[in-house]
């Protein structure tokens, strides 16, 4: 399942060197963190709206956009998706109540 994440992470890393005029992702990087964060907020809102509408296909589409832009954020901060997957793995099998309490 995570092969696509690894492939996307590699492409997003390569886009750091691309011309912002020729690459959407390079353009996001060039415009900076605030632009990337706004895009994530927009995609999160669109995902919520699709879910509220009960539109399964649109939820899938919007979630893909949300995940993609989140991966752009991670790449911009030099965080590999494997680091997030490792954190999810660490939490797996731990009660959500326990995990949240451990953050204090």
Coordinates of N, CA, C and O in Angstrom, one line a residue:
X1 N 0.8 -1.2 0.0 CA 0.0 0.0 0.0 C 0.9 1.3 0.0 O 0.5 2.3 -0.6
X2 N 2.0 1.2 0.7 CA 2.8 2.5 0.8 C 3.7 2.7 -0.4 O 4.5 3.7 -0.4
X3 N 3.8 1.8 -1.4 CA 4.7 2.0 -2.5 C 4.4 3.3 -3.2 O 5.3 4.0 -3.6
X4 N 3.1 3.6 -3.4 CA 2.8 4.9 -4.1 C 3.3 6.1 -3.3 O 3.7 7.1 -3.8
X5 N 3.2 6.0 -1.9 CA 3.8 7.1 -1.1 C 5.2 7.2 -1.3 O 5.7 8.4 -1.4
X6 N 6.0 6.2 -1.4 CA 7.4 6.2 -1.7 C 7.7 6.9 -3.1 O 8.6 7.7 -3.2
X7 N 6.9 6.4 -4.1 CA 7.1 7.0 -5.4 C 6.7 8.5 -5.4 O 7.5 9.3 -6.0
X8 N 5.6 8.8 -4.8 CA 5.3 10.3 -4.8 C 6.3 11.1 -4.0 O 6.7 12.2 -4.4
X9 N 6.8 10.5 -2.9 CA 7.8 11.2 -2.1 C 9.1 11.5 -3.0 O 9.6 12.6 -2.9
X10 N 9.5 10.6 -3.8 CA 10.6 10.7 -4.7 C 10.3 11.8 -5.7 O 11.2 12.7 -6.0
X11 N 9.2 11.8 -6.3 CA 8.8 12.8 -7.3 C 8.8 14.2 -6.7 O 9.3 15.2 -7.2
X12 N 8.2 14.3 -5.5 CA 8.1 15.6 -4.8 C 9.4 16.1 -4.4 O 9.7 17.3 -4.5
X13 N 10.3 15.2 -4.1 CA 11.7 15.6 -3.8 C 12.4 16.2 -5.1 O 13.0 17.2 -5.0
X14 N 12.2 15.5 -6.2 CA 12.7 16.0 -7.4 C 12.2 17.3 -7.9 O 12.9 18.1 -8.5
X15 N 10.9 17.6 -7.6 CA 10.3 18.8 -7.9 C 10.9 20.0 -7.2 O 10.7 21.2 -7.7
X16 N 11.7 19.8 -6.2 CA 12.3 20.9 -5.5 C 13.3 21.6 -6.4 O 13.6 22.7 -6.2
X17 N 13.8 20.8 -7.4 CA 14.8 21.4 -8.3 C 14.2 21.9 -9.6 O 14.9 22.4 -10.5
X18 N 12.9 21.7 -9.7 CA 12.2 22.0 -11.0 C 11.9 23.5 -11.1 O 11.9 24.2 -10.1
X19 N 11.7 23.9 -12.3 CA 11.3 25.3 -12.6 C 9.8 25.5 -12.2 O 9.0 24.8 -12.6
X20 N 9.6 26.5 -11.3 CA 8.2 26.7 -10.9 C 7.2 27.0 -12.0 O 6.0 26.9 -11.8
X21 N 7.8 27.5 -13.1 CA 6.9 27.8 -14.3 C 6.5 26.5 -15.0 O 5.5 26.5 -15.7
X22 N 7.2 25.4 -14.7 CA 6.9 24.1 -15.4 C 6.3 23.0 -14.6 O 6.0 22.0 -15.0
X23 N 6.2 23.3 -13.2 CA 5.8 22.3 -12.3 C 4.9 22.9 -11.3 O 5.3 23.9 -10.6
X24 N 3.7 22.3 -11.1 CA 2.7 22.8 -10.1 C 3.4 22.7 -8.7 O 3.3 23.7 -7.9
X25 N 4.0 21.6 -8.4 CA 4.6 21.4 -7.1 C 5.8 22.4 -6.9 O 5.9 22.9 -5.8
X26 N 6.6 22.5 -7.9 CA 7.7 23.5 -7.7 C 7.2 24.9 -7.5 O 7.7 25.7 -6.7
X27 N 6.0 25.2 -8.1 CA 5.4 26.5 -7.9 C 4.9 26.6 -6.4 O 5.0 27.7 -5.8
X28 N 4.4 25.5 -5.9 CA 4.0 25.6 -4.5 C 5.2 25.8 -3.6 O 5.1 26.6 -2.7
X29 N 6.2 25.1 -3.8 CA 7.5 25.3 -3.0 C 8.0 26.7 -3.1 O 8.3 27.3 -2.1
X30 N 7.9 27.3 -4.3 CA 8.4 28.6 -4.6 C 7.6 29.7 -3.8 O 8.1 30.7 -3.4
X31 N 6.3 29.4 -3.7 CA 5.4 30.4 -3.1 C 5.5 30.2 -1.5 O 5.0 31.1 -0.8
X32 N 6.0 29.1 -1.1 CA 6.3 29.0 0.4 C 5.3 28.3 1.2 O 4.2 27.8 0.7
X33 N 5.6 28.1 2.5 CA 4.8 27.3 3.4 C 3.4 27.8 3.5 O 2.5 27.0 3.6
X34 N 3.2 29.1 3.6 CA 1.8 29.6 3.8 C 0.9 29.1 2.6 O -0.3 28.8 2.9
X35 N 1.4 29.1 1.4 CA 0.6 28.7 0.3 C 0.3 27.2 0.4 O -0.8 26.8 0.1
X36 N 1.3 26.4 0.8 CA 1.1 25.0 0.9 C 0.0 24.7 2.0 O -0.9 23.9 1.9
X37 N 0.1 25.4 3.1 CA -0.8 25.3 4.3 C -2.2 25.7 3.9 O -3.2 25.0 4.2
X38 N -2.3 26.7 3.1 CA -3.7 27.2 2.6 C -4.3 26.1 1.7 O -5.5 25.8 1.8
X39 N -3.5 25.5 0.9 CA -3.9 24.5 0.0 C -4.4 23.3 0.8 O -5.5 22.7 0.5
X40 N -3.7 22.9 1.8 CA -4.1 21.8 2.7 C -5.5 22.1 3.3 O -6.4 21.3 3.4
X41 N -5.6 23.3 3.8 CA -6.9 23.8 4.5 C -8.0 23.7 3.5 O -9.1 23.2 3.8
X42 N -7.8 24.1 2.3 CA -8.8 24.1 1.2 C -9.2 22.7 0.9 O -10.4 22.4 0.8
X43 N -8.2 21.8 0.8 CA -8.5 20.4 0.4 C -9.2 19.7 1.6 O -10.1 18.9 1.4
X44 N -8.9 20.0 2.8 CA -9.5 19.5 4.0 C -11.0 19.9 4.0 O -11.9 19.1 4.3
X45 N -11.2 21.2 3.7 CA -12.6 21.7 3.7 C -13.4 21.0 2.6 O -14.6 20.6 2.8
X46 N -12.8 20.8 1.4 CA -13.5 20.1 0.3 C -13.8 18.7 0.7 O -14.9 18.2 0.3
X47 N -12.9 18.0 1.4 CA -13.1 16.7 1.8 C -14.3 16.6 2.8 O -15.2 15.7 2.7
X48 N -14.4 17.5 3.8 CA -15.5 17.5 4.7 C -16.8 17.8 4.0 O -17.8 17.1 4.3
X49 N -16.8 18.7 3.1 CA -18.0 19.0 2.4 C -18.5 17.8 1.5 O -19.7 17.5 1.5
X50 N -17.6 17.1 0.9 CA -18.0 15.9 0.1 C -18.6 14.9 1.0 O -19.6 14.2 0.7
X51 N -18.0 14.7 2.2 CA -18.5 13.7 3.2 C -19.9 14.1 3.7 O -20.8 13.3 3.8
X52 N -20.0 15.4 4.0 CA -21.4 15.9 4.4 C -22.4 15.7 3.3 O -23.6 15.4 3.7
X53 N -22.0 15.7 2.1 CA -22.9 15.5 1.0 C -23.2 14.0 0.7 O -24.1 13.7 -0.1
X54 N -22.4 13.2 1.4 CA -22.5 11.7 1.2 C -22.1 11.2 -0.1 O -22.5 10.1 -0.6
X55 N -21.2 12.0 -0.8 CA -20.7 11.7 -2.1 C -19.4 10.9 -2.0 O -18.3 11.4 -1.9
X56 N -19.5 9.5 -2.1 CA -18.4 8.6 -1.9 C -17.3 8.9 -2.8 O -16.1 9.0 -2.5
X57 N -17.6 9.0 -4.1 CA -16.6 9.2 -5.1 C -15.8 10.5 -4.9 O -14.6 10.6 -5.1
X58 N -16.6 11.6 -4.5 CA -16.0 12.9 -4.3 C -15.1 12.8 -3.0 O -14.1 13.5 -3.0
X59 N -15.5 12.1 -2.0 CA -14.7 11.9 -0.8 C -13.3 11.3 -1.2 O -12.3 11.8 -0.8
X60 N -13.4 10.3 -2.0 CA -12.1 9.6 -2.5 C -11.3 10.7 -3.2 O -10.1 10.8 -3.0
X61 N -11.9 11.4 -4.2 CA -11.1 12.4 -5.0 C -10.5 13.5 -4.1 O -9.4 13.8 -4.2
X62 N -11.3 14.0 -3.2 CA -10.9 15.1 -2.4 C -9.8 14.6 -1.3 O -8.9 15.3 -1.0
X63 N -10.0 13.4 -0.8 CA -9.0 12.9 0.1 C -7.7 12.7 -0.6 O -6.6 12.9 0.0
X64 N -7.7 12.2 -1.9 CA -6.5 12.1 -2.6 C -5.8 13.5 -2.8 O -4.6 13.6 -2.6
X65 N -6.6 14.5 -3.0 CA -6.0 15.9 -3.1 C -5.4 16.3 -1.7 O -4.3 16.8 -1.7
X66 N -6.1 16.0 -0.7 CA -5.7 16.3 0.7 C -4.4 15.6 1.0 O -3.4 16.2 1.5
X67 N -4.3 14.3 0.7 CA -3.1 13.5 1.0 C -2.0 14.0 0.2 O -0.8 14.2 0.7
X68 N -2.2 14.3 -1.1 CA -1.2 14.8 -2.0 C -0.6 16.1 -1.4 O 0.7 16.2 -1.3
X69 N -1.4 17.0 -1.1 CA -0.9 18.3 -0.6 C -0.2 18.2 0.8 O 0.7 18.9 1.1
X70 N -0.7 17.2 1.6 CA 0.0 16.9 2.8 C 1.4 16.4 2.5 O 2.4 16.7 3.2
X71 N 1.5 15.5 1.5 CA 2.9 15.0 1.1 C 3.8 16.1 0.6 O 5.0 16.1 0.9
X72 N 3.2 17.1 -0.1 CA 4.0 18.3 -0.5 C 4.5 19.0 0.8 O 5.7 19.4 0.8
X73 N 3.6 19.2 1.8 CA 4.1 19.8 3.0 C 5.2 19.0 3.6 O 6.3 19.6 4.0
X74 N 5.1 17.7 3.8 CA 6.1 16.9 4.4 C 7.4 17.1 3.6 O 8.5 17.3 4.2
X75 N 7.4 17.0 2.3 CA 8.6 17.2 1.5 C 9.2 18.5 1.7 O 10.4 18.7 1.8
X76 N 8.4 19.5 1.8 CA 8.9 20.9 2.0 C 9.6 21.0 3.3 O 10.5 21.9 3.4
X77 N 9.3 20.2 4.3 CA 9.9 20.2 5.6 C 10.9 19.1 5.7 O 11.4 18.8 6.9
X78 N 11.3 18.4 4.6 CA 12.2 17.3 4.6 C 11.8 16.2 5.6 O 12.7 15.6 6.3
X79 N 10.5 15.9 5.6 CA 10.0 14.8 6.3 C 9.5 13.7 5.3 O 8.8 14.0 4.4
X80 N 10.1 12.5 5.4 CA 9.7 11.4 4.5 C 8.4 10.8 5.1 O 8.2 10.6 6.3
X81 N 7.5 10.3 4.2 CA 6.3 9.7 4.6 C 6.5 8.5 5.5 O 5.7 8.2 6.4
X82 N 7.7 7.8 5.4 CA 8.0 6.7 6.3 C 8.0 7.1 7.7 O 7.7 6.3 8.6
X83 N 8.4 8.4 8.0 CA 8.4 8.8 9.4 C 7.0 8.9 9.9 O 6.8 8.6 11.1
X84 N 6.1 9.3 9.1 CA 4.7 9.4 9.6 C 4.1 8.0 9.7 O 3.4 7.7 10.7
X85 N 4.5 7.1 8.8 CA 4.0 5.7 8.9 C 4.6 5.0 10.1 O 3.9 4.3 10.8
X86 N 5.8 5.4 10.5 CA 6.4 4.8 11.7 C 5.7 5.3 12.9 O 5.5 4.5 13.9
X87 N 5.3 6.6 12.9 CA 4.5 7.1 14.1 C 3.1 6.4 14.1 O 2.7 6.0 15.2
X88 N 2.5 6.1 13.0 CA 1.2 5.4 13.0 C 1.5 4.0 13.5 O 0.7 3.5 14.3
X89 N 2.6 3.4 13.1 CA 2.9 2.0 13.6 C 3.1 2.0 15.1 O 2.7 1.1 15.7
X90 N 3.8 3.0 15.6 CA 4.0 3.1 17.0 C 2.7 3.2 17.8 O 2.5 2.6 18.8
X91 N 1.7 3.9 17.2 CA 0.4 4.0 17.9 C -0.5 2.8 17.7 O -1.5 2.7 18.4
X92 N -0.2 2.0 16.7 CA -1.1 0.8 16.4 C -1.2 -0.1 17.6 O -0.2 -0.5 18.2
X93 N -2.4 -0.4 18.0 CA -2.7 -1.3 19.1 C -2.7 -0.6 20.4 O -2.9 -1.2 21.4
X94 N -2.5 0.7 20.4 CA -2.5 1.5 21.6 C -3.9 2.2 21.7 O -4.3 2.8 20.7
X95 N -4.5 2.1 22.8 CA -5.8 2.8 22.9 C -5.6 4.3 22.6 O -4.7 4.9 23.0
X96 N -6.6 4.9 21.9 CA -6.6 6.3 21.6 C -6.6 7.1 22.9 O -5.9 8.2 22.9
X97 N -7.3 6.7 23.9 CA -7.3 7.4 25.2 C -5.9 7.4 25.8 O -5.4 8.4 26.3
X98 N -5.2 6.2 25.8 CA -3.9 6.1 26.3 C -2.9 6.9 25.5 O -2.0 7.6 26.1
X99 N -3.0 6.9 24.2 CA -2.0 7.6 23.4 C -2.2 9.1 23.6 O -1.2 9.8 23.8
X100 N -3.4 9.6 23.7 CA -3.6 11.0 23.9 C -3.1 11.4 25.3 O -2.5 12.5 25.5
X101 N -3.3 10.6 26.3 CA -2.8 10.9 27.7 C -1.3 10.9 27.7 O -0.7 11.6 28.5
X102 N -0.6 10.1 26.9 CA 0.8 10.1 26.9 C 1.5 11.3 26.3 O 2.7 11.6 26.5
X103 N 0.7 12.2 25.7 CA 1.2 13.4 25.1 C 1.4 14.5 26.1 O 2.0 15.5 25.9
X104 N 0.8 14.3 27.3 CA 0.8 15.4 28.3 C 2.1 15.4 29.1 O 2.8 14.5 29.2

